[in-house]
Coordinates of C-alpha atoms in Angstrom, one line a residue:
M1 CA 16.6 9.2 29.0
T2 CA 15.6 9.7 25.4
D3 CA 18.0 8.6 22.7
L4 CA 18.0 11.5 20.2
R5 CA 19.1 10.7 16.7
S6 CA 21.2 13.4 15.1
D7 CA 20.3 12.1 11.6
A8 CA 16.6 12.1 12.2
R9 CA 14.5 14.6 10.2
A10 CA 10.9 15.3 9.8
F11 CA 9.2 14.6 6.4
V12 CA 6.4 16.7 5.2
I13 CA 4.5 16.5 1.9
Q14 CA 1.3 17.9 0.6
Q15 CA -1.0 15.6 -1.5
R16 CA -0.7 18.0 -4.4
D17 CA 3.0 17.4 -4.5
A18 CA 2.9 13.6 -4.2
E19 CA 3.3 11.4 -7.3
L20 CA 0.0 10.1 -8.5
L21 CA -0.3 6.8 -10.2
R22 CA -3.6 6.0 -12.1
G23 CA -4.7 2.5 -12.8
D24 CA -7.8 0.6 -13.8
G25 CA -10.3 2.3 -11.4
S26 CA -7.7 3.4 -9.0
E27 CA -5.6 6.4 -8.0
L28 CA -2.6 6.0 -5.8
W29 CA -0.8 8.9 -4.1
L30 CA 2.8 8.0 -3.2
L31 CA 3.1 10.0 0.0
A32 CA 6.1 8.7 2.0
D33 CA 8.5 5.9 1.2
A34 CA 10.6 4.3 4.0
S35 CA 13.7 6.2 2.9
D36 CA 11.7 9.5 3.4
C37 CA 11.0 8.5 7.0
C38 CA 14.3 7.0 8.3
G39 CA 12.8 3.6 7.6
A40 CA 10.1 4.0 10.2
L41 CA 7.1 3.6 7.8
G42 CA 5.6 4.1 4.4
C43 CA 2.3 5.9 3.6
N44 CA 0.0 6.0 0.6
R45 CA -3.5 7.1 -0.2
L46 CA -5.5 4.8 -2.4
R47 CA -8.8 5.7 -4.0
L48 CA -10.7 2.8 -5.7
Q49 CA -13.8 3.3 -7.8
P50 CA -16.9 1.3 -6.9
G51 CA -16.1 -2.5 -7.2
A52 CA -12.5 -1.9 -8.3
A53 CA -9.9 -4.5 -7.1
G54 CA -7.1 -3.3 -4.8
A55 CA -4.9 -6.3 -4.3
R56 CA -5.3 -10.1 -4.5
P57 CA -4.4 -12.3 -1.5
H58 CA -0.8 -11.5 -0.3
L59 CA 1.2 -11.0 2.8
H60 CA 4.2 -9.0 4.1
R61 CA 6.8 -10.9 6.1
R62 CA 8.7 -7.9 7.5
S63 CA 6.0 -5.2 8.1
S64 CA 2.5 -4.7 9.4
E65 CA 0.0 -2.8 7.3
A66 CA -2.8 -0.5 8.5
F67 CA -5.8 0.5 6.4
Y68 CA -7.9 3.5 7.5
V69 CA -11.0 4.3 5.4
L70 CA -11.4 8.0 4.7
E71 CA -14.6 7.6 2.6
G72 CA -16.8 4.7 1.3
T73 CA -16.3 1.1 2.0
L74 CA -13.3 -1.3 1.7
E75 CA -14.0 -5.0 1.5
M76 CA -11.2 -7.1 2.8
L77 CA -10.4 -10.7 3.2
I78 CA -8.1 -11.1 6.3
D79 CA -6.9 -14.6 7.0
G80 CA -9.9 -16.0 5.2
E81 CA -12.4 -13.8 7.1
A82 CA -14.5 -11.3 5.2
V83 CA -14.3 -7.8 6.7
R84 CA -16.2 -4.7 5.6
L85 CA -14.6 -1.5 6.7
E86 CA -16.7 1.6 6.5
Q87 CA -15.7 5.3 6.7
G88 CA -13.6 5.7 9.8
G89 CA -12.9 2.0 10.1
L90 CA -9.4 0.7 10.7
A91 CA -7.8 -2.7 10.0
V92 CA -4.2 -3.5 11.2
I93 CA -2.7 -6.5 9.4
P94 CA 0.3 -8.0 11.3
A95 CA 3.3 -9.3 9.3
G96 CA 2.6 -12.8 8.0
V97 CA -1.2 -12.4 7.7
V98 CA -2.8 -13.0 4.3
H99 CA -5.0 -10.2 3.1
S100 CA -6.7 -8.8 0.1
F101 CA -9.0 -5.8 -0.6
R102 CA -11.3 -4.1 -3.0
A103 CA -13.8 -1.3 -3.1
G104 CA -17.4 -2.2 -2.2
D105 CA -19.9 -2.5 -4.9
G106 CA -21.6 0.9 -5.5
E107 CA -19.1 2.8 -3.3
V108 CA -15.7 4.2 -3.7
A109 CA -13.0 3.2 -1.2
D110 CA -10.7 6.0 -0.3
V111 CA -8.1 4.6 2.0
F112 CA -5.0 5.8 3.9
V113 CA -2.4 2.9 4.1
T114 CA 0.5 2.8 6.4
L115 CA 3.3 0.1 6.4
A116 CA 5.6 -0.2 9.4
P117 CA 8.4 -0.6 9.6
G118 CA 8.8 0.9 6.2
T119 CA 9.9 -0.8 3.0
D120 CA 10.8 1.3 0.0
R121 CA 8.0 0.2 -2.3
F122 CA 7.3 3.1 -4.6
D123 CA 9.3 1.5 -7.5
Y124 CA 7.1 -1.6 -7.1
F125 CA 3.9 0.5 -7.4
R126 CA 5.4 2.1 -10.5
A127 CA 6.2 -1.3 -12.0
L128 CA 2.7 -2.7 -11.4
P129 CA 1.2 -1.9 -14.8
K130 CA 4.0 -4.0 -16.4
I131 CA 3.6 -6.8 -13.9
L132 CA -0.1 -6.9 -14.4
R133 CA 0.4 -7.1 -18.2
G134 CA 2.7 -10.0 -17.8
E135 CA 5.7 -8.1 -19.1
V136 CA 8.0 -9.1 -16.1
G137 CA 9.7 -12.5 -16.2
A138 CA 9.2 -15.0 -13.4
D139 CA 12.7 -14.7 -12.0
E140 CA 12.7 -10.9 -12.0
L141 CA 9.2 -10.9 -10.4
A142 CA 10.3 -13.3 -7.7
R143 CA 13.3 -10.9 -6.9
M144 CA 10.9 -7.9 -6.9
H145 CA 8.5 -9.6 -4.5
E146 CA 11.3 -10.5 -2.1
R147 CA 12.8 -7.0 -2.3
Y148 CA 9.5 -5.2 -1.8
D149 CA 8.2 -7.7 0.7
V150 CA 5.0 -8.5 -1.3
H151 CA 4.3 -12.3 -1.3
F152 CA 1.2 -13.5 -3.2
V153 CA -0.5 -16.7 -2.2

């Protein structure tokens, strides 16, 4: 017998309606945060210009993360192993596994990223410019990394 949740609701968004964050060689569409999806998952679309960095080595303790390449090439380091994902390629990173990623040289990396179970992380992405400029103190940064389940190594 299926357990139907009376509070469950579908979530639908068009990319044109999603918040778009632009960075140094990147565009990030905030598609669905955990609170949009009853905590089940979070989804983003990330487009990196050729050679642009995505994220330095980090892990998530509470969630797995999946990367699906829509276009171009995504270069990843997964538990110390270099992996090259081409269009149509998928990498699923279990919780606790160290990973990093960037666009391949000479190619964009257009990637659909899913995190499950979800963690509300949109505010972290919004704060990244300040974090990268060093404008967030060490104590606050440690609290943010714990709250958003982003742990750099």
